[in-house]
Amino acid sequence: MNFKSKLVKDLKAITGDKYILTAQWSKQHYCKGWRYGAGEALAVAKPGTLLEIWKILKICVEADIIVIMQAANTGLTGGSTPDGNDYDRPIVIVSTMRIDNIQIINEGKQIVGFSGSTLFGLENKLAPYGREPHSVIGSSCIGASIVGGICNNSGGALVKRGPAYTELSLYAQINLQDELVLVNDLGIELGDTPEKILTNLQTHNYTKDQIQFPDKLASDNEYHKRVRDVDASTPARYNADGRRLHGASGCAGKIAVFAVRLDTYPVPKRQQVFYVGTNSPYVLGKIRRDILSQFQHLPTSGEYLHRDCYDAAKKYSKDTFVAIDKMGPSFIPKLFEFKRKVDLLAEKFKFLPNKFSDRLMQFLSNFWPNHLPRRMEQYRDQYEHHWVIEMSNEGIEEAKAYFEKFFKENEGNFFECTKKEAEKAILHRFVAASAVGRYHAINNKKSGAMMSMDIAFPRNEKDWFEKLPPEIDDLLEMKLYYGHLFCHVLHQNYIVKKGIDADALKEKLLKTYDARGAEYPAEHNVGHEYFAKPSLSNFYKKLDPTNGFNPGIGRTSKRKYWK
């Protein structure tokens, strides 16, 4: 029996034949990133319990096989798939999505999320407790995992909560002696061997008395102070921020995370969305500084959208908007799964075009009537810059009084959204993220490359809206700007003109960000798209000295022992 046959046989003995994938067709979904990156894997394992993950890891470590841990595979920078085929060892992808348990502790004030649990599942689980998770906008709609968010320090759109973070987790790592070790930092007494710890957690075999409350964080409890410091010359949040790299948090798959323990938050009694429009980015900058530095109550969120991006989302993200609006967020993972399957099928038939699912859905969306509220459309015609600001409880009256006074003296205007308008305004901003990808899929023959930049600007940056020099601007076919304006995290998406060297242009763009004191990536993590800065790459090397988990992340070495 050869090496691969023996490995596959040993893996199947753990999970059963059904959950070890070796056929090219069945592996493809796991080997290709949602937007970026692809490569080969010897097998994909889909364990059903935490103990099965441990057993799979042991086999892989003993056989000197690279392990890439993968949950929902919704990342934007290819961080949970292989990248190319230039690794020095075979790869096994471990998909954790069958292990989606969520355990409620401390009367709903905290949760333990297993490796495949999702934000959408957590929202439903917490609803009876009147609590909500760290992140409730955007990523939860496409099925993003709880653990994936922690591993990438992602999120941060919610102004009071900041990026996903915890110091309480359960994970496996490979030490310098090539030994697999289990680290229980959950703060729950679960036993003294990996088998006991993992089984007791899986079966919820522990009592309240075994839950400890150590002096460790289960959320970024300082973020609200950082975001208020509007005169600071550094960004509020970014992936390489050393103050928030700890264990599972920010690990980017350099360890195998079994579970994380996180804080939850009370659902506000009242919520109100304000829709703000202006033709001056400086007006929005002044509002931002006033709210963050003077308001007693911080906003829930503040989502920015430029008019060009508004238009692109209206046209190219319409089908996603309608699907979520009519069928709910729970339908979106199914929709994306359907899209992947259609595209994989289309690749087998040469007469069908590339990105067939995008072309089909775009064609069908043209028959749907205008889906955006009348007042939003009026603001689109009047104003270049749009800002969707959500306030809660006492902050509602504070914001209303401020806006009424502010717009008597400044250009622009605002309106208070009805419940339906609020839902549609937030949803329109969310689906804007997919507009550039759809445009590029449909126009890829006549356009150049697509670039999606994820930038954190300093908190004191006044010229937050990009003004590119002509030598760069003239090379771009499309520019779409949107983001989280209170924390100065902007997503700047570009389509390059046909024939332009996108890599060289990207370097020029990055230099403009460097000159402005920006950090990047802000929240999508490095994946295989960005270079990991020393604070990040040194953290990876400390976690994974043999480079056995997810090598090459952040453009680091793919070789054993980081050679």
GROMACS .gro file of C-alpha atoms in nm, residues 22-441:
model
  420
   22THR     CA    1  -1.012   1.258  -0.248
   23ALA     CA    2  -1.184   1.304  -0.584
   24GLN     CA    3  -1.090   1.626  -0.765
   25TRP     CA    4  -1.454   1.727  -0.812
   26SER     CA    5  -1.544   1.686  -0.444
   27LYS     CA    6  -1.228   1.864  -0.317
   28GLN     CA    7  -1.260   2.170  -0.540
   29HIS     CA    8  -1.505   2.356  -0.317
   30TYR     CA    9  -1.251   2.340  -0.031
   31CYS     CA   10  -0.936   2.400  -0.236
   32LYS     CA   11  -1.049   2.728  -0.392
   33GLY     CA   12  -1.100   3.052  -0.201
   34TRP     CA   13  -1.428   3.242  -0.208
   35ARG     CA   14  -1.262   3.530  -0.393
   36TYR     CA   15  -0.889   3.459  -0.400
   37GLY     CA   16  -0.642   3.168  -0.409
   38ALA     CA   17  -0.646   2.799  -0.500
   39GLY     CA   18  -0.419   2.495  -0.482
   40GLU     CA   19  -0.406   2.118  -0.451
   41ALA     CA   20  -0.475   1.908  -0.141
   42LEU     CA   21  -0.411   1.537  -0.100
   43ALA     CA   22  -0.745   1.501   0.082
   44VAL     CA   23  -1.019   1.697   0.256
   45ALA     CA   24  -1.126   1.566   0.596
   46LYS     CA   25  -1.467   1.656   0.743
   47PRO     CA   26  -1.460   1.543   1.108
   48GLY     CA   27  -1.779   1.531   1.313
   49THR     CA   28  -1.636   1.579   1.664
   50LEU     CA   29  -1.352   1.764   1.835
   51LEU     CA   30  -1.186   1.434   1.915
   52GLU     CA   31  -1.194   1.335   1.548
   53ILE     CA   32  -1.009   1.659   1.465
   54TRP     CA   33  -0.742   1.568   1.723
   55LYS     CA   34  -0.699   1.217   1.580
   56ILE     CA   35  -0.671   1.353   1.225
   57LEU     CA   36  -0.411   1.607   1.337
   58LYS     CA   37  -0.206   1.336   1.507
   59ILE     CA   38  -0.193   1.128   1.190
   60CYS     CA   39  -0.095   1.430   0.980
   61VAL     CA   40   0.178   1.544   1.219
   62GLU     CA   41   0.325   1.195   1.240
   63ALA     CA   42   0.325   1.168   0.859
   64ASP     CA   43   0.476   1.520   0.817
   65ILE     CA   44   0.172   1.651   0.631
   66ILE     CA   45   0.069   2.017   0.620
   67VAL     CA   46  -0.270   2.088   0.778
   68ILE     CA   47  -0.492   2.375   0.667
   69MET     CA   48  -0.783   2.429   0.903
   70GLN     CA   49  -1.093   2.561   0.726
   71ALA     CA   50  -1.436   2.666   0.845
   72ALA     CA   51  -1.681   2.854   0.619
   73ASN     CA   52  -1.417   2.949   0.357
   74THR     CA   53  -1.572   3.296   0.319
   75GLY     CA   54  -1.243   3.486   0.357
   76LEU     CA   55  -1.158   3.754   0.102
   77THR     CA   56  -0.779   3.701   0.088
   78GLY     CA   57  -0.752   3.323   0.043
   79GLY     CA   58  -0.631   3.253   0.396
   80SER     CA   59  -0.797   2.915   0.447
   81THR     CA   60  -0.709   2.737   0.122
   82PRO     CA   61  -0.383   2.626  -0.039
   83ASP     CA   62  -0.215   2.888  -0.255
   84GLY     CA   63  -0.048   2.737  -0.558
   85ASN     CA   64   0.128   2.401  -0.566
   86ASP     CA   65   0.478   2.489  -0.448
   87TYR     CA   66   0.461   2.345  -0.095
   88ASP     CA   67   0.735   2.106   0.024
   89ARG     CA   68   0.491   1.860   0.186
   90PRO     CA   69   0.147   1.720   0.097
   91ILE     CA   70  -0.160   1.907   0.230
   92VAL     CA   71  -0.472   1.788   0.410
   93ILE     CA   72  -0.755   2.037   0.453
   94VAL     CA   73  -0.961   1.987   0.769
   95SER     CA   74  -1.310   2.131   0.722
   96THR     CA   75  -1.477   2.191   1.058
   97MET     CA   76  -1.828   2.291   0.949
   98ARG     CA   77  -1.994   1.974   1.083
   99ILE     CA   78  -1.883   2.072   1.436
  100ASP     CA   79  -2.112   2.372   1.487
  101ASN     CA   80  -2.200   2.337   1.857
  102ILE     CA   81  -2.253   2.654   2.062
  103GLN     CA   82  -2.271   2.628   2.441
  104ILE     CA   83  -2.427   2.904   2.652
  105ILE     CA   84  -2.253   2.984   2.980
  106ASN     CA   85  -2.293   3.246   3.255
  107GLU     CA   86  -2.666   3.292   3.178
  108GLY     CA   87  -2.600   3.396   2.820
  109LYS     CA   88  -2.334   3.656   2.900
  110GLN     CA   89  -2.073   3.432   2.740
  111ILE     CA   90  -2.066   3.147   2.489
  112VAL     CA   91  -1.831   2.870   2.385
  113GLY     CA   92  -1.829   2.842   2.005
  114PHE     CA   93  -1.692   2.525   1.846
  115SER     CA   94  -1.471   2.530   1.538
  116GLY     CA   95  -1.752   2.518   1.281
  117SER     CA   96  -2.012   2.735   1.457
  118THR     CA   97  -2.137   3.040   1.268
  119LEU     CA   98  -2.234   3.393   1.356
  120PHE     CA   99  -2.577   3.333   1.209
  121GLY     CA  100  -2.624   3.027   1.433
  122LEU     CA  101  -2.509   3.230   1.732
  123GLU     CA  102  -2.762   3.506   1.664
  124ASN     CA  103  -3.042   3.247   1.677
  125LYS     CA  104  -2.899   3.076   1.986
  126LEU     CA  105  -2.876   3.402   2.183
  127ALA     CA  106  -3.216   3.545   2.084
  128PRO     CA  107  -3.406   3.385   2.378
  129TYR     CA  108  -3.156   3.543   2.620
  130GLY     CA  109  -3.204   3.894   2.480
  131ARG     CA  110  -2.836   3.896   2.384
  132GLU     CA  111  -2.646   3.925   2.056
  133PRO     CA  112  -2.300   3.824   1.935
  134HIS     CA  113  -1.994   4.034   1.875
  135SER     CA  114  -2.080   4.077   1.507
  136VAL     CA  115  -2.432   4.105   1.367
  137ILE     CA  116  -2.377   4.280   1.035
  138GLY     CA  117  -2.239   4.165   0.705
  139SER     CA  118  -2.037   3.850   0.750
  140SER     CA  119  -2.311   3.667   0.940
  141CYS     CA  120  -2.518   3.679   0.621
  142ILE     CA  121  -2.274   3.465   0.422
  143GLY     CA  122  -2.227   3.209   0.697
  144ALA     CA  123  -1.892   3.323   0.839
  145SER     CA  124  -1.767   3.118   1.133
  146ILE     CA  125  -1.713   3.241   1.487
  147VAL     CA  126  -1.367   3.086   1.512
  148GLY     CA  127  -1.266   3.221   1.170
  149GLY     CA  128  -1.343   3.573   1.291
  150ILE     CA  129  -1.127   3.525   1.600
  151CYS     CA  130  -0.839   3.372   1.402
  152ASN     CA  131  -0.835   3.673   1.172
  153ASN     CA  132  -0.908   3.950   1.426
  154SER     CA  133  -1.182   4.037   1.180
  155GLY     CA  134  -1.486   4.257   1.218
  156GLY     CA  135  -1.499   4.585   1.400
  157ALA     CA  136  -1.789   4.747   1.216
  158LEU     CA  137  -1.976   4.769   1.546
  159VAL     CA  138  -1.826   5.080   1.704
  160LYS     CA  139  -1.866   4.984   2.071
  161ARG     CA  140  -1.718   4.635   2.029
  162GLY     CA  141  -1.423   4.643   1.794
  163PRO     CA  142  -1.248   4.346   1.629
  164ALA     CA  143  -1.321   3.986   1.723
  165TYR     CA  144  -1.094   3.898   2.016
  166THR     CA  145  -1.055   3.656   2.304
  167GLU     CA  146  -0.783   3.523   2.532
  168LEU     CA  147  -0.994   3.217   2.620
  169SER     CA  148  -0.960   2.933   2.369
  170LEU     CA  149  -0.884   2.563   2.325
  171TYR     CA  150  -0.633   2.476   2.055
  172ALA     CA  151  -0.365   2.234   1.934
  173GLN     CA  152  -0.020   2.338   1.822
  174ILE     CA  153   0.295   2.165   1.701
  175ASN     CA  154   0.601   2.233   1.916
  176LEU     CA  155   0.963   2.250   1.800
  177GLN     CA  156   1.002   1.877   1.868
  178ASP     CA  157   0.728   1.804   1.613
  179GLU     CA  158   0.487   1.700   1.887
  180LEU     CA  159   0.115   1.784   1.881
  181VAL     CA  160   0.010   1.942   2.211
  182LEU     CA  161  -0.332   2.056   2.334
  183VAL     CA  162  -0.358   2.393   2.509
  184ASN     CA  163  -0.668   2.450   2.725
  185ASP     CA  164  -0.702   2.824   2.782
  186LEU     CA  165  -1.085   2.814   2.787
  187GLY     CA  166  -1.101   2.869   3.161
  188ILE     CA  167  -1.309   2.552   3.204
  189GLU     CA  168  -1.184   2.245   3.393
  190LEU     CA  169  -1.232   1.958   3.147
  191GLY     CA  170  -0.979   1.693   3.245
  192ASP     CA  171  -0.608   1.619   3.213
  193THR     CA  172  -0.570   1.443   2.876
  194PRO     CA  173  -0.659   1.564   2.526
  195GLU     CA  174  -0.915   1.285   2.489
  196LYS     CA  175  -1.092   1.374   2.816
  197ILE     CA  176  -1.079   1.749   2.754
  198LEU     CA  177  -1.222   1.728   2.404
  199THR     CA  178  -1.488   1.469   2.487
  200ASN     CA  179  -1.604   1.650   2.801
  201LEU     CA  180  -1.637   1.976   2.611
  202GLN     CA  181  -1.816   1.811   2.318
  203THR     CA  182  -2.073   1.645   2.547
  204HIS     CA  183  -2.106   1.951   2.775
  205ASN     CA  184  -1.983   1.730   3.059
  206TYR     CA  185  -1.890   2.008   3.302
  207THR     CA  186  -2.071   2.200   3.577
  208LYS     CA  187  -2.098   2.569   3.663
  209ASP     CA  188  -1.838   2.513   3.934
  210GLN     CA  189  -1.584   2.403   3.671
  211ILE     CA  190  -1.619   2.730   3.481
  212GLN     CA  191  -1.355   2.974   3.596
  213PHE     CA  192  -1.337   3.349   3.541
  214PRO     CA  193  -0.966   3.422   3.504
  215ASP     CA  194  -0.827   3.770   3.448
  216LYS     CA  195  -0.843   3.724   3.071
  217LEU     CA  196  -1.046   3.906   2.807
  218ALA     CA  197  -1.325   3.752   2.602
  219SER     CA  198  -1.366   4.067   2.389
  220ASP     CA  199  -1.177   4.385   2.305
  221ASN     CA  200  -1.297   4.583   2.606
  222GLU     CA  201  -1.074   4.885   2.530
  223TYR     CA  202  -1.185   4.949   2.175
  224HIS     CA  203  -1.452   5.207   2.257
  225LYS     CA  204  -1.182   5.425   2.416
  226ARG     CA  205  -0.947   5.384   2.119
  227VAL     CA  206  -1.207   5.478   1.860
  228ARG     CA  207  -1.294   5.794   2.058
  229ASP     CA  208  -0.932   5.914   2.041
  230VAL     CA  209  -0.982   6.111   1.720
  231ASP     CA  210  -0.648   6.292   1.747
  232ALA     CA  211  -0.434   5.976   1.749
  233SER     CA  212  -0.193   5.940   1.456
  234THR     CA  213  -0.243   5.562   1.434
  235PRO     CA  214  -0.544   5.357   1.313
  236ALA     CA  215  -0.807   5.233   1.558
  237ARG     CA  216  -0.775   4.872   1.442
  238TYR     CA  217  -0.576   4.661   1.197
  239ASN     CA  218  -0.473   4.297   1.170
  240ALA     CA  219  -0.105   4.339   1.266
  241ASP     CA  220  -0.182   4.527   1.588
  242GLY     CA  221   0.034   4.347   1.846
  243ARG     CA  222  -0.196   4.438   2.134
  244ARG     CA  223  -0.457   4.201   1.996
  245LEU     CA  224  -0.246   3.899   1.896
  246HIS     CA  225  -0.293   3.630   2.161
  247GLY     CA  226  -0.332   3.253   2.123
  248ALA     CA  227  -0.620   3.190   1.883
  249SER     CA  228  -0.677   3.562   1.827
  250GLY     CA  229  -0.505   3.664   1.505
  251CYS     CA  230  -0.347   3.319   1.458
  252ALA     CA  231  -0.460   3.290   1.091
  253GLY     CA  232  -0.467   2.911   1.113
  254LYS     CA  233  -0.116   2.868   1.256
  255ILE     CA  234  -0.276   2.658   1.529
  256ALA     CA  235  -0.581   2.428   1.519
  257VAL     CA  236  -0.857   2.601   1.714
  258PHE     CA  237  -1.121   2.371   1.865
  259ALA     CA  238  -1.330   2.629   2.053
  260VAL     CA  239  -1.334   2.990   2.170
  261ARG     CA  240  -1.508   3.161   2.462
  262LEU     CA  241  -1.661   3.501   2.390
  263ASP     CA  242  -1.862   3.776   2.553
  264THR     CA  243  -2.213   3.856   2.431
  265TYR     CA  244  -2.404   4.185   2.445
  266PRO     CA  245  -2.756   4.291   2.546
  267VAL     CA  246  -2.993   4.364   2.257
  268PRO     CA  247  -3.073   4.738   2.261
  269LYS     CA  248  -3.428   4.827   2.366
  270ARG     CA  249  -3.455   5.084   2.086
  271GLN     CA  250  -3.267   5.135   1.759
  272GLN     CA  251  -3.280   5.407   1.496
  273VAL     CA  252  -3.096   5.444   1.166
  274PHE     CA  253  -3.015   5.792   1.034
  275TYR     CA  254  -2.935   5.835   0.664
  276VAL     CA  255  -2.689   6.118   0.600
  277GLY     CA  256  -2.600   6.270   0.263
  278THR     CA  257  -2.349   6.538   0.161
  279ASN     CA  258  -2.129   6.645  -0.129
  280SER     CA  259  -1.828   6.710   0.094
  281PRO     CA  260  -1.618   6.440   0.262
  282TYR     CA  261  -1.511   6.707   0.513
  283VAL     CA  262  -1.870   6.737   0.635
  284LEU     CA  263  -1.870   6.366   0.718
  285GLY     CA  264  -1.527   6.408   0.879
  286LYS     CA  265  -1.661   6.682   1.106
  287ILE     CA  266  -1.967   6.474   1.203
  288ARG     CA  267  -1.738   6.179   1.280
  289ARG     CA  268  -1.514   6.385   1.508
  290ASP     CA  269  -1.809   6.546   1.686
  291ILE     CA  270  -1.989   6.217   1.752
  292LEU     CA  271  -1.681   6.025   1.869
  293SER     CA  272  -1.537   6.302   2.086
  294GLN     CA  273  -1.852   6.474   2.221
  295PHE     CA  274  -2.142   6.228   2.229
  296GLN     CA  275  -2.219   6.056   2.557
  297HIS     CA  276  -2.349   5.751   2.367
  298LEU     CA  277  -2.143   5.590   2.093
  299PRO     CA  278  -2.321   5.483   1.774
  300THR     CA  279  -2.385   5.116   1.700
  301SER     CA  280  -2.236   5.145   1.352
  302GLY     CA  281  -2.165   5.390   1.072
  303GLU     CA  282  -2.145   5.252   0.718
  304TYR     CA  283  -2.016   5.474   0.439
  305LEU     CA  284  -2.099   5.442   0.068
  306HIS     CA  285  -1.981   5.663  -0.220
  307ARG     CA  286  -2.233   5.739  -0.496
  308ASP     CA  287  -2.041   5.532  -0.756
  309CYS     CA  288  -2.048   5.236  -0.520
  310TYR     CA  289  -2.418   5.297  -0.450
  311ASP     CA  290  -2.484   5.273  -0.823
  312ALA     CA  291  -2.265   4.966  -0.872
  313ALA     CA  292  -2.430   4.785  -0.582
  314LYS     CA  293  -2.776   4.876  -0.711
  315LYS     CA  294  -2.695   4.714  -1.046
  316TYR     CA  295  -2.447   4.435  -0.973
  317SER     CA  296  -2.550   4.326  -0.620
  318LYS     CA  297  -2.924   4.339  -0.681
  319ASP     CA  298  -2.977   3.961  -0.684
  320THR     CA  299  -2.794   3.916  -0.352
  321PHE     CA  300  -2.996   4.202  -0.200
  322VAL     CA  301  -3.327   4.056  -0.318
  323ALA     CA  302  -3.233   3.704  -0.201
  324ILE     CA  303  -3.153   3.824   0.153
  325ASP     CA  304  -3.449   4.063   0.164
  326LYS     CA  305  -3.703   3.802   0.053
  327MET     CA  306  -3.560   3.478   0.196
  328GLY     CA  307  -3.353   3.592   0.492
  329PRO     CA  308  -2.982   3.566   0.573
  330SER     CA  309  -3.006   3.189   0.632
  331PHE     CA  310  -3.057   3.140   0.258
  332ILE     CA  311  -2.727   3.303   0.160
  333PRO     CA  312  -2.493   3.012   0.244
  334LYS     CA  313  -2.718   2.792   0.028
  335LEU     CA  314  -2.707   3.050  -0.254
  336PHE     CA  315  -2.327   3.067  -0.246
  337GLU     CA  316  -2.305   2.687  -0.239
  338PHE     CA  317  -2.535   2.674  -0.542
  339LYS     CA  318  -2.320   2.933  -0.724
  340ARG     CA  319  -2.004   2.732  -0.662
  341LYS     CA  320  -2.162   2.414  -0.793
  342VAL     CA  321  -2.296   2.586  -1.104
  343ASP     CA  322  -1.952   2.731  -1.180
  344LEU     CA  323  -1.778   2.398  -1.122
  345LEU     CA  324  -2.029   2.232  -1.356
  346ALA     CA  325  -1.990   2.508  -1.616
  347GLU     CA  326  -1.614   2.450  -1.623
  348LYS     CA  327  -1.681   2.102  -1.762
  349PHE     CA  328  -1.870   2.240  -2.061
  350LYS     CA  329  -1.656   2.456  -2.288
  351PHE     CA  330  -1.954   2.623  -2.456
  352LEU     CA  331  -2.053   2.786  -2.123
  353PRO     CA  332  -1.874   3.110  -2.029
  354ASN     CA  333  -1.651   3.159  -1.724
  355LYS     CA  334  -1.832   3.274  -1.408
  356PHE     CA  335  -2.152   3.138  -1.555
  357SER     CA  336  -2.347   3.172  -1.227
  358ASP     CA  337  -2.266   3.544  -1.207
  359ARG     CA  338  -2.378   3.600  -1.565
  360LEU     CA  339  -2.699   3.405  -1.510
  361MET     CA  340  -2.789   3.584  -1.186
  362GLN     CA  341  -2.707   3.924  -1.335
  363PHE     CA  342  -2.933   3.851  -1.632
  364LEU     CA  343  -3.221   3.743  -1.405
  365SER     CA  344  -3.180   4.045  -1.176
  366ASN     CA  345  -3.250   4.280  -1.466
  367PHE     CA  346  -3.616   4.170  -1.458
  368TRP     CA  347  -3.663   4.265  -1.091
  369PRO     CA  348  -3.805   4.614  -1.023
  370ASN     CA  349  -3.610   4.881  -0.835
  371HIS     CA  350  -3.549   4.747  -0.484
  372LEU     CA  351  -3.431   5.065  -0.309
  373PRO     CA  352  -3.650   5.309  -0.109
  374ARG     CA  353  -3.757   5.635  -0.269
  375ARG     CA  354  -3.583   5.861  -0.013
  376MET     CA  355  -3.251   5.679  -0.061
  377GLU     CA  356  -3.283   5.724  -0.438
  378GLN     CA  357  -3.350   6.097  -0.393
  379TYR     CA  358  -3.037   6.128  -0.180
  380ARG     CA  359  -2.843   5.938  -0.446
  381ASP     CA  360  -2.932   6.210  -0.697
  382GLN     CA  361  -2.855   6.493  -0.455
  383TYR     CA  362  -2.543   6.373  -0.275
  384GLU     CA  363  -2.210   6.209  -0.358
  385HIS     CA  364  -2.136   6.073  -0.007
  386HIS     CA  365  -2.379   5.854   0.190
  387TRP     CA  366  -2.350   5.749   0.554
  388VAL     CA  367  -2.584   5.504   0.730
  389ILE     CA  368  -2.554   5.569   1.106
  390GLU     CA  369  -2.728   5.345   1.360
  391MET     CA  370  -2.790   5.467   1.716
  392SER     CA  371  -2.949   5.288   2.010
  393ASN     CA  372  -3.141   5.375   2.327
  394GLU     CA  373  -3.058   5.726   2.465
  395GLY     CA  374  -2.817   5.785   2.177
  396ILE     CA  375  -3.111   5.821   1.939
  397GLU     CA  376  -3.230   6.152   2.086
  398GLU     CA  377  -2.870   6.273   2.117
  399ALA     CA  378  -2.807   6.212   1.747
  400LYS     CA  379  -3.135   6.357   1.628
  401ALA     CA  380  -3.079   6.684   1.814
  402TYR     CA  381  -2.724   6.704   1.681
  403PHE     CA  382  -2.819   6.642   1.317
  404GLU     CA  383  -3.105   6.894   1.327
  405LYS     CA  384  -2.869   7.163   1.450
  406PHE     CA  385  -2.570   7.059   1.237
  407PHE     CA  386  -2.748   7.066   0.901
  408LYS     CA  387  -2.889   7.413   0.964
  409GLU     CA  388  -2.528   7.534   0.950
  410ASN     CA  389  -2.362   7.285   0.710
  411GLU     CA  390  -2.412   7.147   0.360
  412GLY     CA  391  -2.603   6.818   0.329
  413ASN     CA  392  -2.902   6.668   0.507
  414PHE     CA  393  -3.035   6.364   0.692
  415PHE     CA  394  -3.353   6.168   0.744
  416GLU     CA  395  -3.469   5.920   1.006
  417CYS     CA  396  -3.525   5.582   0.841
  418THR     CA  397  -3.842   5.382   0.888
  419LYS     CA  398  -3.781   5.022   0.995
  420LYS     CA  399  -3.802   4.903   0.634
  421GLU     CA  400  -3.579   5.184   0.505
  422ALA     CA  401  -3.323   5.103   0.776
  423GLU     CA  402  -3.314   4.736   0.682
  424LYS     CA  403  -3.270   4.820   0.315
  425ALA     CA  404  -3.007   5.089   0.373
  426ILE     CA  405  -2.793   4.853   0.584
  427LEU     CA  406  -2.845   4.567   0.340
  428HIS     CA  407  -2.756   4.785   0.040
  429ARG     CA  408  -2.430   4.883   0.208
  430PHE     CA  409  -2.354   4.518   0.291
  431VAL     CA  410  -2.410   4.378  -0.058
  432ALA     CA  411  -2.192   4.656  -0.204
  433ALA     CA  412  -1.893   4.435  -0.121
  434SER     CA  413  -1.989   4.196  -0.401
  435ALA     CA  414  -2.041   4.459  -0.673
  436VAL     CA  415  -1.680   4.481  -0.792
  437GLY     CA  416  -1.652   4.103  -0.821
  438ARG     CA  417  -1.971   4.078  -1.026
  439TYR     CA  418  -1.869   4.364  -1.255
  440HIS     CA  419  -1.529   4.204  -1.312
  441ALA     CA  420  -1.680   3.859  -1.375
   0.00000   0.00000   0.00000
